[in-house]
Coordinates of C-alpha atoms and ligand atoms in Angstrom, one line a residue:
X1 CA 92.1 111.8 99.3
X2 CA 92.7 110.5 102.8
X3 CA 90.4 108.1 104.5
X4 CA 89.1 110.9 106.8
X5 CA 88.5 113.1 103.8
X6 CA 86.6 110.3 102.1
X7 CA 84.4 109.9 105.2
X8 CA 83.5 113.6 105.0
X9 CA 82.9 113.5 101.3
X10 CA 80.6 110.6 101.5
X11 CA 78.6 112.3 104.3
X12 CA 78.3 115.3 102.1
X13 CA 77.1 113.1 99.2
X14 CA 74.3 111.9 101.6
X15 CA 73.4 115.5 102.4
X16 CA 74.5 115.2 106.0
X17 CA 74.3 118.8 107.3
X18 CA 75.3 118.1 110.9
X19 CA 77.4 115.7 112.9
X20 CA 77.4 115.6 116.7
X21 CA 80.5 114.6 118.7
X22 CA 83.3 115.0 121.2
X23 CA 87.0 115.2 120.1
X24 CA 89.7 112.9 121.3
X25 CA 93.3 111.9 120.6
X26 CA 92.3 109.5 117.9
X27 CA 90.0 111.7 115.9
X28 CA 92.5 114.4 114.8
X29 CA 92.4 113.3 111.1
X30 CA 88.6 113.4 111.0
X31 CA 88.4 116.8 112.6
X32 CA 90.9 118.2 110.1
X33 CA 88.8 116.8 107.3
X34 CA 85.7 118.4 108.9
X35 CA 87.5 121.7 109.3
X36 CA 88.0 122.0 105.6
X37 CA 84.3 121.4 104.9
X38 CA 82.9 123.3 107.8
X39 CA 80.9 125.6 105.5
X40 CA 78.9 122.6 104.3
X41 CA 78.7 120.3 107.3
X42 CA 78.3 121.6 110.8
X43 CA 80.0 119.9 113.7
X44 CA 78.1 120.3 117.0
X45 CA 80.3 119.9 120.0
X46 CA 78.6 118.1 122.9
X47 CA 80.1 117.9 126.4
X48 CA 79.6 114.2 126.8
X49 CA 79.4 111.4 124.2
X50 CA 76.2 110.0 125.7
X51 CA 74.6 113.4 125.0
X52 CA 76.1 113.6 121.5
X53 CA 74.3 110.3 120.7
X54 CA 71.0 111.6 122.2
X55 CA 71.4 114.7 120.0
X56 CA 71.9 112.5 116.9
X57 CA 68.9 110.5 118.0
X58 CA 66.5 113.5 118.4
X59 CA 67.9 115.0 115.1
X60 CA 67.0 111.7 113.3
X61 CA 63.5 111.5 114.8
X62 CA 62.6 115.0 113.6
X63 CA 64.5 115.3 110.3
X64 CA 63.8 111.8 109.0
X65 CA 67.5 111.7 108.1
X66 CA 70.1 109.4 109.8
X67 CA 71.7 111.1 112.8
X68 CA 75.5 111.2 112.6
X69 CA 77.7 111.1 115.7
X70 CA 81.5 110.7 116.1
X71 CA 83.4 109.7 119.3
X72 CA 87.0 108.9 120.1
X73 CA 88.5 105.6 121.3
X74 CA 88.1 104.0 124.7
X75 CA 86.2 106.2 127.1
X76 CA 84.6 108.2 124.3
X77 CA 83.2 105.1 122.7
X78 CA 82.1 103.7 126.1
X79 CA 80.3 106.9 127.0
X80 CA 78.3 106.8 123.8
X81 CA 76.8 103.4 124.3
X82 CA 73.5 104.3 126.0
X83 CA 72.4 106.5 123.1
X84 CA 73.4 103.9 120.5
X85 CA 71.3 101.3 122.3
X86 CA 68.3 103.6 122.8
X87 CA 68.3 104.6 119.1
X88 CA 68.5 101.0 118.0
X89 CA 65.8 99.7 120.2
X90 CA 63.6 102.7 119.3
X91 CA 64.2 102.0 115.5
X92 CA 66.0 105.3 115.0
X93 CA 68.7 105.4 112.3
X94 CA 71.9 106.8 113.8
X95 CA 75.4 106.2 112.5
X96 CA 78.2 106.3 115.0
X97 CA 81.8 106.7 113.8
X98 CA 84.4 105.8 116.4
X99 CA 88.1 106.5 115.8
X100 CA 90.5 103.9 117.3
X101 CA 94.1 103.5 118.3
X102 CA 96.6 102.5 115.6
X103 CA 96.4 98.9 114.5
X104 CA 100.1 98.6 115.2
X105 CA 99.4 99.2 118.9
X106 CA 96.8 96.4 119.2
X107 CA 97.4 94.1 122.1
X108 CA 100.3 96.0 123.4
X109 CA 98.8 97.9 126.3
X110 CA 98.1 101.1 124.2
X111 CA 96.2 103.6 126.2
X112 CA 92.4 103.7 125.3
X113 CA 92.6 100.4 123.4
X114 CA 89.2 98.8 123.3
X115 CA 87.4 96.4 120.9
X116 CA 84.8 98.9 119.7
X117 CA 83.3 96.5 117.3
X118 CA 82.5 94.0 120.0
X119 CA 81.3 96.7 122.4
X120 CA 78.6 97.9 120.0
X121 CA 77.6 94.6 118.4
X122 CA 74.9 93.7 120.9
X123 CA 73.3 97.2 120.8
X124 CA 73.3 98.0 117.1
X125 CA 71.7 96.8 113.9
X126 CA 75.2 96.5 112.5
X127 CA 78.7 97.1 113.8
X128 CA 81.8 96.9 111.7
X129 CA 85.6 97.4 112.1
X130 CA 87.3 98.9 109.0
X131 CA 90.8 97.7 108.3
X132 CA 91.3 99.2 104.8
X133 CA 91.0 102.8 103.7
X134 CA 89.8 101.6 100.2
X135 CA 86.7 100.1 101.8
X136 CA 85.5 103.4 103.4
X137 CA 83.0 104.5 100.6
X138 CA 81.3 101.1 100.2
X139 CA 81.2 100.5 104.0
X140 CA 79.6 103.9 104.6
X141 CA 77.0 103.3 101.9
X142 CA 76.2 100.0 103.6
X143 CA 75.9 101.8 106.9
X144 CA 73.4 104.3 105.5
X145 CA 71.5 101.4 103.8
X146 CA 71.3 99.3 107.0
X147 CA 70.4 102.2 109.2
X148 CA 67.5 103.5 107.1
X149 CA 65.9 100.3 105.6
X150 CA 63.3 98.0 107.1
X151 CA 63.1 98.4 110.8
X152 CA 65.6 101.3 111.1
X153 CA 68.3 101.2 113.7
X154 CA 71.7 102.3 114.8
X155 CA 75.0 101.4 113.0
X156 CA 78.5 101.7 114.3
X157 CA 81.7 101.9 112.3
X158 CA 85.2 101.8 113.9
X159 CA 88.1 103.5 112.1
X160 CA 91.6 102.8 113.4
X161 CA 93.9 105.8 112.8
X162 CA 95.9 104.2 109.9
X163 CA 92.6 103.8 108.0
X164 CA 91.7 107.5 108.6
X165 CA 95.2 108.6 107.5
X166 CA 95.6 106.2 104.5
X167 CA 94.9 107.2 100.9
X168 CA 92.2 106.2 98.5
X169 CA 93.4 105.5 95.0
X170 CA 90.1 106.1 93.1
X171 CA 88.8 108.6 95.6
X172 CA 86.6 110.7 93.2
X173 CA 84.8 107.8 91.5
X174 CA 84.2 106.0 94.8
X175 CA 82.4 109.0 96.3
X176 CA 78.7 108.8 95.6
X177 CA 75.6 108.1 97.5
X178 CA 72.6 105.8 97.2
X179 CA 70.1 108.6 97.2
X180 CA 67.2 106.4 98.5
X181 CA 69.0 106.1 101.8
X182 CA 69.4 109.8 102.6
X183 CA 66.0 109.6 104.4
X184 CA 64.1 106.9 106.2
X185 CA 62.2 104.7 105.9
X186 CA 64.2 104.0 102.7
X187 CA 62.8 101.6 100.1
X188 CA 59.3 101.6 101.6
X189 CA 57.4 98.4 101.0
X190 CA 53.7 97.9 100.2
X191 CA 51.7 94.9 101.3
X192 CA 50.0 92.5 98.9
X193 CA 46.6 93.7 97.6
X194 CA 44.7 90.7 99.0
X195 CA 45.8 91.4 102.6
X196 CA 44.8 95.1 102.2
X197 CA 41.4 93.9 100.8
X198 CA 40.9 91.6 103.7
X199 CA 41.9 94.3 106.2
X200 CA 39.3 96.6 104.6
X201 CA 36.6 93.9 104.9
X202 CA 37.3 93.1 108.6
X203 CA 37.3 96.8 109.6
X204 CA 34.1 97.5 107.7
X205 CA 32.3 94.6 109.3
X206 CA 33.5 95.4 112.8
X207 CA 31.0 96.8 115.3
X208 CA 33.6 98.5 117.5
X209 CA 36.9 98.8 115.6
X210 CA 39.8 100.6 117.2
X211 CA 43.2 101.7 115.8
X212 CA 46.1 101.4 118.1
X213 CA 49.1 103.5 116.9
X214 CA 52.7 103.0 118.0
X215 CA 56.0 104.7 117.3
X216 CA 56.5 102.8 114.1
X217 CA 53.6 104.7 112.5
X218 CA 55.3 108.0 113.5
X219 CA 58.6 106.9 111.9
X220 CA 56.6 106.0 108.8
X221 CA 54.9 109.5 108.8
X222 CA 51.5 107.8 108.6
X223 CA 49.5 110.5 110.4
X224 CA 47.4 111.7 107.4
X225 CA 46.7 108.1 106.3
X226 CA 45.6 107.1 109.8
X227 CA 43.3 110.1 110.0
X228 CA 41.7 109.4 106.6
X229 CA 41.0 105.7 107.4
X230 CA 39.7 106.6 110.8
X231 CA 37.4 109.3 109.4
X232 CA 36.1 107.1 106.6
X233 CA 35.0 104.4 109.0
X234 CA 34.6 106.5 112.2
X235 CA 37.2 104.4 114.0
X236 CA 38.5 105.8 117.3
X237 CA 42.3 106.1 117.5
X238 CA 44.4 105.4 120.6
X239 CA 48.1 105.6 120.8
X240 CA 51.1 104.4 122.8
X241 CA 53.3 107.1 124.3
X242 CA 55.6 106.8 121.3
X243 CA 52.7 107.2 119.0
X244 CA 51.3 110.2 120.9
X245 CA 50.4 113.3 118.8
X246 CA 50.3 111.4 115.5
X247 CA 46.9 113.0 114.8
X248 CA 45.9 116.3 116.5
X249 CA 44.8 115.7 120.1
X250 CA 41.7 117.7 119.6
X251 CA 40.4 115.5 116.8
X252 CA 37.1 113.9 117.7
X253 CA 38.5 110.4 117.0
X254 CA 41.8 111.0 118.9
X255 CA 40.9 109.2 122.2
X256 CA 44.3 109.4 123.9
X257 CA 47.0 107.2 125.3
X258 CA 46.8 103.6 126.4
X259 CA 49.1 101.5 128.5
X260 CA 50.5 101.7 132.0
X261 CA 52.1 105.1 131.9
X262 CA 49.7 108.1 131.7
X263 CA 46.8 106.2 130.2
X264 CA 43.4 107.8 129.5
X265 CA 40.5 105.9 131.0
X266 CA 38.4 106.4 127.9
X267 CA 41.2 105.1 125.7
X268 CA 41.4 102.0 127.9
X269 CA 37.6 101.6 127.6
X270 CA 37.9 101.5 123.8
X271 CA 40.5 98.7 124.1
X272 CA 38.3 96.9 126.6
X273 CA 35.2 97.1 124.5
X274 CA 36.5 97.0 121.0
X275 CA 35.9 93.9 118.9
X276 CA 38.6 94.5 116.3
X277 CA 41.9 96.2 117.3
X278 CA 44.2 97.3 114.5
X279 CA 47.8 97.8 115.8
X280 CA 50.0 99.9 113.5
X281 CA 53.8 100.1 114.1
X282 CA 53.4 98.9 117.7
X283 CA 55.6 96.3 119.5
X284 CA 52.7 95.4 121.8
X285 CA 55.2 95.4 124.6
X286 CA 54.9 95.4 128.4
X287 CA 53.9 99.1 128.9
X288 CA 51.4 99.5 126.1
X289 CA 49.6 96.3 127.0
X290 CA 50.1 96.5 130.7
X291 CA 52.1 93.3 130.7
X292 CA 49.8 91.7 128.1
X293 CA 46.6 92.2 130.1
X294 CA 45.1 95.0 127.9
X295 CA 43.8 93.7 125.7
X296 CA 43.1 90.4 127.3
X297 CA 43.0 87.8 124.5
X298 CA 39.8 85.8 123.8
X299 CA 36.1 86.5 123.8
X300 CA 36.0 86.9 120.0
X301 CA 38.5 89.8 120.0
X302 CA 40.2 90.1 116.6
X303 CA 43.7 91.5 116.6
X304 CA 45.1 92.9 113.3
X305 CA 48.7 94.1 113.0
X306 CA 50.6 96.1 110.5
X307 CA 54.4 96.3 110.9
X308 CA 57.4 97.0 108.7
X309 CA 59.2 94.1 110.4
X310 CA 57.6 90.8 109.7
X311 CA 59.3 89.3 112.8
X312 CA 57.1 91.5 115.0
X313 CA 53.9 90.2 113.6
X314 CA 52.0 87.9 116.0
X315 CA 55.0 88.1 118.4
X316 CA 52.9 88.8 121.5
X317 CA 49.3 88.0 120.6
X318 CA 47.5 85.5 118.4
X319 CA 46.8 87.8 115.4
X320 CA 43.7 87.4 113.3
X321 CA 45.4 89.2 110.4
X322 CA 49.1 90.2 110.0
X323 CA 50.3 92.6 107.4
X324 CA 54.0 93.3 106.6
X325 CA 54.6 96.6 105.1
X326 CA 55.2 100.3 105.6
X327 CA 52.4 101.8 107.7
X328 CA 51.9 104.8 105.4
X329 CA 51.7 102.8 102.2
X330 CA 49.5 100.1 103.6
X331 CA 47.0 102.6 105.0
X332 CA 47.2 104.7 101.8
X333 CA 46.2 101.6 99.9
X334 CA 43.5 100.8 102.4
X335 CA 42.1 104.3 102.2
X336 CA 42.0 104.1 98.4
X337 CA 40.1 100.9 98.6
X338 CA 37.7 102.1 101.2
X339 CA 37.1 105.3 99.3
X340 CA 35.9 103.3 96.3
X341 CA 33.9 100.7 98.2
X342 CA 32.5 102.1 101.5
X343 CA 30.5 105.2 102.1
X344 CA 31.7 107.5 104.8
X345 CA 30.3 106.4 108.2
X346 CA 28.8 108.4 110.9
X347 CA 30.1 108.0 114.4
X348 CA 28.4 105.0 116.2
X349 CA 26.6 105.5 119.5
X350 CA 29.6 103.8 121.1
X351 CA 32.1 106.3 119.6
X352 CA 29.8 109.1 120.8
X353 CA 29.8 107.6 124.3
X354 CA 33.6 107.4 124.3
X355 CA 33.7 111.1 123.4
X356 CA 31.3 112.0 126.2
X357 CA 33.6 110.2 128.6
X358 CA 36.6 112.0 127.2
X359 CA 34.8 115.4 127.7
X360 CA 34.0 114.5 131.3
X361 CA 37.6 113.5 131.9
X362 CA 38.9 116.9 130.8
X363 CA 36.3 118.7 132.8
X364 CA 37.3 116.7 135.9
X365 CA 40.9 117.6 135.2
X366 CA 40.3 121.3 135.5
X367 CA 40.5 121.1 139.2
X368 CA 44.1 120.1 139.0
X369 CA 44.9 122.5 136.1
X370 CA 43.8 125.4 138.1
X371 CA 45.1 124.3 141.5
X372 CA 46.9 126.8 143.5
X373 CA 48.7 124.3 145.7
X374 CA 52.4 124.7 146.6
X375 CA 54.6 122.8 145.7
X376 CA 53.1 123.1 142.3
X377 CA 51.5 120.0 140.9
X378 CA 52.7 118.6 137.5
X379 CA 49.3 118.7 136.0
X380 CA 49.2 122.5 136.4
X381 CA 52.6 122.8 134.7
X382 CA 51.6 120.7 131.6
X383 CA 48.3 122.6 131.3
X384 CA 50.1 125.9 131.5
X385 CA 52.5 124.8 128.7
X386 CA 49.6 123.5 126.6
X387 CA 48.0 126.9 126.6
X388 CA 51.1 128.5 125.2
X389 CA 52.3 125.8 122.7
X390 CA 52.5 127.3 119.2
X391 CA 51.2 125.2 116.3
X392 CA 54.6 123.8 115.4
X393 CA 56.2 122.6 118.6
X394 CA 58.6 119.9 119.7
X395 CA 58.1 118.6 123.2
X396 CA 60.8 116.4 124.6
X397 CA 60.4 114.4 127.9
X398 CA 62.5 112.4 130.2
X399 CA 61.5 109.5 132.5
X400 CA 60.2 110.3 135.9
X401 CA 57.4 112.9 136.5
X402 CA 57.3 114.2 133.0
X403 CA 56.3 110.9 131.4
X404 CA 52.9 110.0 132.9
X405 CA 51.8 113.6 133.1
X406 CA 52.8 114.4 129.6
X407 CA 51.3 111.2 128.3
X408 CA 48.0 112.1 129.9
X409 CA 47.8 115.9 129.7
X410 CA 49.9 117.2 126.8
X411 CA 47.8 118.5 124.0
X412 CA 49.5 118.8 120.6
X413 CA 47.5 120.6 117.9
X414 CA 49.0 118.9 114.9
X415 CA 50.6 121.1 112.2
X416 CA 53.9 119.1 112.4
X417 CA 54.1 119.3 116.2
X418 CA 56.0 116.3 117.7
X419 CA 56.5 114.7 121.0
X420 CA 59.7 112.7 121.5
X421 CA 60.7 110.5 124.3
X422 CA 63.3 107.7 124.7
X423 CA 60.9 104.8 125.5
X424 CA 63.1 101.8 124.7
X425 CA 65.3 102.1 127.9
X426 CA 63.8 105.3 129.4
X427 CA 67.3 106.5 130.3
X428 CA 67.4 109.7 132.4
X429 CA 69.2 112.7 130.9
X430 CA 67.8 112.7 127.4
X431 CA 65.7 115.9 127.2
X432 CA 68.4 118.5 127.6
X433 CA 70.8 117.2 124.9
X434 CA 67.9 116.2 122.7
X435 CA 66.9 119.8 122.6
X436 CA 70.1 120.5 120.7
X437 CA 69.4 117.7 118.3
X438 CA 65.8 118.8 117.8
X439 CA 66.9 122.4 117.1
X440 CA 69.4 121.2 114.5
X441 CA 66.6 119.4 112.7
X442 CA 63.9 122.1 113.1
X443 CA 65.5 125.5 113.8
X444 CA 62.2 127.3 113.5
X445 CA 60.2 125.2 116.0
X446 CA 59.6 126.1 119.6
X447 CA 61.3 123.3 121.7
X448 CA 60.1 122.4 125.1
X449 CA 62.1 120.0 127.3
X450 CA 60.7 118.6 130.5
X451 CA 62.9 116.7 133.0
X452 CA 63.2 115.8 136.7
X453 CA 66.2 116.7 138.9
X454 CA 67.5 113.1 138.4
X455 CA 67.8 113.8 134.7
X456 CA 69.3 117.3 135.4
X457 CA 72.0 115.6 137.5
X458 CA 72.9 113.4 134.5
X459 CA 72.9 116.0 131.8
X460 CA 73.5 119.5 133.3
X461 CA 76.7 119.9 131.3
X462 CA 74.7 120.2 128.1
X463 CA 73.2 123.4 129.4
X464 CA 76.4 124.9 128.2
X465 CA 75.8 123.5 124.7
X466 CA 72.3 124.9 124.6
X467 CA 73.7 128.3 125.7
X468 CA 76.5 128.2 123.2
X469 CA 74.1 127.4 120.3
X470 CA 71.4 129.8 121.6
X471 CA 68.8 127.0 121.2
X472 CA 65.3 128.5 121.7
X473 CA 64.3 125.9 124.2
X474 CA 61.9 126.2 127.2
X475 CA 63.6 124.0 129.7
X476 CA 61.2 122.9 132.5
X477 CA 62.8 121.3 135.5
X478 CA 60.7 119.4 138.0
X479 CA 62.6 120.1 141.2
X480 CA 61.3 117.7 143.8
X481 CA 64.6 116.7 145.5
X482 CA 64.2 113.0 144.9
X483 CA 64.2 110.1 142.4
X484 CA 60.4 110.4 142.8
X485 CA 59.5 107.6 140.5
X486 CA 61.5 105.1 142.5
X487 CA 60.4 106.6 145.8
X488 CA 56.8 106.2 144.8
X489 CA 57.5 102.5 144.0
X490 CA 59.1 102.1 147.4
X491 CA 56.0 103.7 148.9
X492 CA 53.7 101.3 147.2
X493 CA 55.8 98.1 147.4
X494 CA 58.2 98.5 150.2
X495 CA 55.8 99.9 152.8
X496 CA 57.3 103.4 152.6
X497 CA 60.8 102.3 153.7
X498 CA 62.6 104.8 151.6
X499 CA 66.2 103.9 150.7
X500 CA 68.7 106.1 148.8
X501 CA 66.2 108.0 146.8
X502 CA 66.4 111.6 148.2
X503 CA 68.9 114.3 147.4
X504 CA 69.2 118.0 148.1
X505 CA 66.8 120.4 146.5
X506 CA 68.7 123.6 145.9
X507 CA 68.0 126.5 143.6
X508 CA 68.9 125.0 140.3
X509 CA 68.1 128.1 138.4
X510 CA 71.6 129.2 139.6
X511 CA 73.1 126.3 137.7
X512 CA 71.6 127.3 134.5
X513 CA 72.4 131.0 135.1
X514 CA 76.1 130.0 135.6
X515 CA 76.0 128.7 132.0
X516 CA 74.6 132.1 130.8
X517 CA 71.0 130.9 130.5
X518 CA 68.1 133.1 131.5
X519 CA 66.5 131.3 134.4
X520 CA 63.8 131.5 137.1
X521 CA 63.4 129.7 140.4
X522 CA 59.6 129.1 140.7
X523 CA 57.6 128.3 143.8
X524 CA 54.1 129.4 143.1
X525 CA 51.6 129.0 140.2
X526 CA 51.6 132.7 139.7
X527 CA 55.4 132.7 139.3
X528 CA 55.0 129.8 136.9
X529 CA 52.5 131.6 134.7
X530 CA 54.6 134.8 134.5
X531 CA 57.8 132.9 133.8
X532 CA 56.1 130.8 131.0
X533 CA 54.9 134.1 129.4
X534 CA 58.5 135.2 129.2
X535 CA 59.8 131.8 128.2
X536 CA 57.5 131.4 125.1
X537 CA 58.6 134.8 123.7
X538 CA 62.3 134.4 124.6
X539 CA 64.6 133.8 121.7
X540 CA 67.2 131.5 123.3
X541 CA 67.3 128.9 126.0
X542 CA 65.4 129.6 129.2
X543 CA 65.3 127.4 132.3
X544 CA 62.4 127.2 134.7
X545 CA 63.3 125.6 138.0
X546 CA 59.8 124.6 139.2
X547 CA 59.6 123.4 142.8
X548 CA 57.1 120.7 142.3
X549 CA 55.2 118.0 144.1
X550 CA 56.7 114.5 143.9
X551 CA 55.1 111.3 142.9
X552 CA 54.9 110.3 146.5
X553 CA 52.6 113.1 147.5
X554 CA 50.2 112.3 144.7
X555 CA 50.3 109.2 142.7
X556 CA 50.8 109.9 139.0
X557 CA 48.5 108.3 136.5
X558 CA 50.3 105.0 136.3
X559 CA 47.7 102.2 135.9
X560 CA 49.4 99.5 137.8
X561 CA 50.3 101.8 140.6
X562 CA 46.8 103.2 141.0
X563 CA 45.5 99.6 141.0
X564 CA 48.0 98.5 143.6
X565 CA 47.2 101.5 145.7
X566 CA 43.4 101.4 145.2
X567 CA 43.3 105.0 143.9
X568 CA 42.2 104.6 140.3
X569 CA 41.7 107.8 138.5
X570 CA 40.2 110.1 137.3
X571 CA 40.3 112.2 139.3
X572 CA 43.7 111.4 140.8
X573 CA 43.3 111.3 144.6
X574 CA 45.7 112.8 147.0
X575 CA 47.7 110.4 149.0
X576 CA 47.5 111.3 152.6
X577 CA 49.8 108.6 154.0
X578 CA 53.2 109.9 152.9
X579 CA 54.3 113.4 153.6
X580 CA 56.3 115.4 151.0
X581 CA 59.9 115.0 152.3
X582 CA 61.5 118.1 153.8
X583 CA 64.4 119.7 151.9
X584 CA 67.5 117.5 152.0
X585 CA 65.9 114.6 153.8
Ligands
LIG1 C1 70.1 106.2 133.5 C2 68.9 105.7 134.4 N1 69.2 105.3 135.6 C3 68.2 104.9 136.4 C4 66.9 104.9 136.0 C5 65.8 104.4 136.8 N2 64.8 105.5 137.1 C6 63.6 105.6 136.5 S1 62.8 106.9 137.0 C7 64.0 107.4 138.1 C8 63.8 108.5 139.0 C9 63.7 109.8 138.2 O1 64.0 110.9 139.0 P1 63.8 112.3 138.6 O2 64.5 112.6 137.3 O3 64.2 113.2 139.7 O4 62.3 112.5 138.3 P2 61.1 112.3 139.3 O5 60.6 110.9 139.2 O6 61.5 112.7 140.7 O7 60.1 113.2 138.8 C10 65.0 106.5 138.1 C11 66.2 106.6 138.9 C12 66.7 105.4 134.6 N3 65.5 105.4 134.1 N4 67.7 105.8 133.9

């Protein structure tokens, strides 16, 4: 068996069903090996390596299996870097295989020569350069193990062409998998019983406990356990954007999103007034804590933290109790303990008050949801989507307009629905390719992608991929003719001296149509409602080019912006000072 064949056989042993990638001069042996196994492993051709990585990332987030990607040498490897970095920093297990120039050509000015190993080392959990065909099986097993265990992350393996073409002597015996690492988190760890007991005591004695859920809890699949613990002690649950949707948004204890971007005022109130905050799988970084001001340390506040990665414990706050372990297992043990020792609690007056404020917030939001203004406001779009979301939906968002509005207004009903967003670097151009990855993981789910025109400019090529695969995705494009997020920052901090943020605002439905995608150019709320009715019953990709209001006309719910501008919400107030730019300005 050749090295390339061994790679494919190992992937099959790990139940890899799909690999995303872009071909190149150096990947011919790998493609030939994939060709012979194409009935068992599907290769999804992306139009750009960055997108291929985003596809693998979204696939991994939804399937709980490592996402596989392959790219050729030089430019191909370079183009894949953003997705590798995002997955790693978001604790998503992806494995990138890059093929390289022949070792014999090293240092001789061979076209596309690049030290792949060094390139990826700073942005991966592990990067390795294989020089011997014989080592392919053990190295791939190491790659799966490193990607899926502990704090998951991305792994890169570079294969020079001799290694792909070389032969394995004991091929058959060397091809096996470490079955625990086919899914993540692999080798889940429990915490020690004393820590769990202490956690139970502190939560039971707290007057105003709050659970704060981050993306790590989503990776752990801890939703049921969070809900059970919360219901036992009537603890309100707030989430970061990455933790959003972990329990159904209509649950009485699901208070909403905290942090700078899209926050719910009642969720912030819980953080401000809580006496014990239990963070689960949360980095407690700059956005979720609003630069470490929410919570403000002190005044008897007790911070408890559960994380799979001990190096995250107490990293940003002075913890009262730190617990290393897998979120699902720790909370499962906690619930077993509480079930035996504590009677189920009724909601306290404080929790009831938070709920009343939540209800008032949603009533106040109706004004925006039903607004007939043109250009259409983003709140109306998200609400219109909410009303049509099926039980099992996957919503994917890019940075810009979608982030704060989805964080605030998206309503997922549970039943396996998921919201995914690349929050580590917030790179534009994620949602369109990620729709292909999401579909590969959950072919039966309705996929909704939301992105601004900045993101479309960076990922439009993948519309062809979605059309080719006939991915049933509702693609919602916020067409506001500007890098609105940055323009709003310039409005707030640079006195409205706008610099290099505007671009033309054409009919982008024509772009999607050119790729063979059904599409609509939408100007009014009525057109939006009609197009969404079609979109949610359409069996294939559909593109809604929504001419929308930019962040400059109405500040989105970004806490620090509203604070700087003196327009704290709710309800969001219209900014009168800056006019919506005219087309092309
Ligand atoms: C790859 C990349 N480059 C730059 C940025 C910085 N950035 C953050 S938001 C934003 C503007 C987004 O514009 P658009 O997608 O049109 O959405 P809008 O804010 O207008 O809704 C930019 C440029 C980024 N997040 N990613």
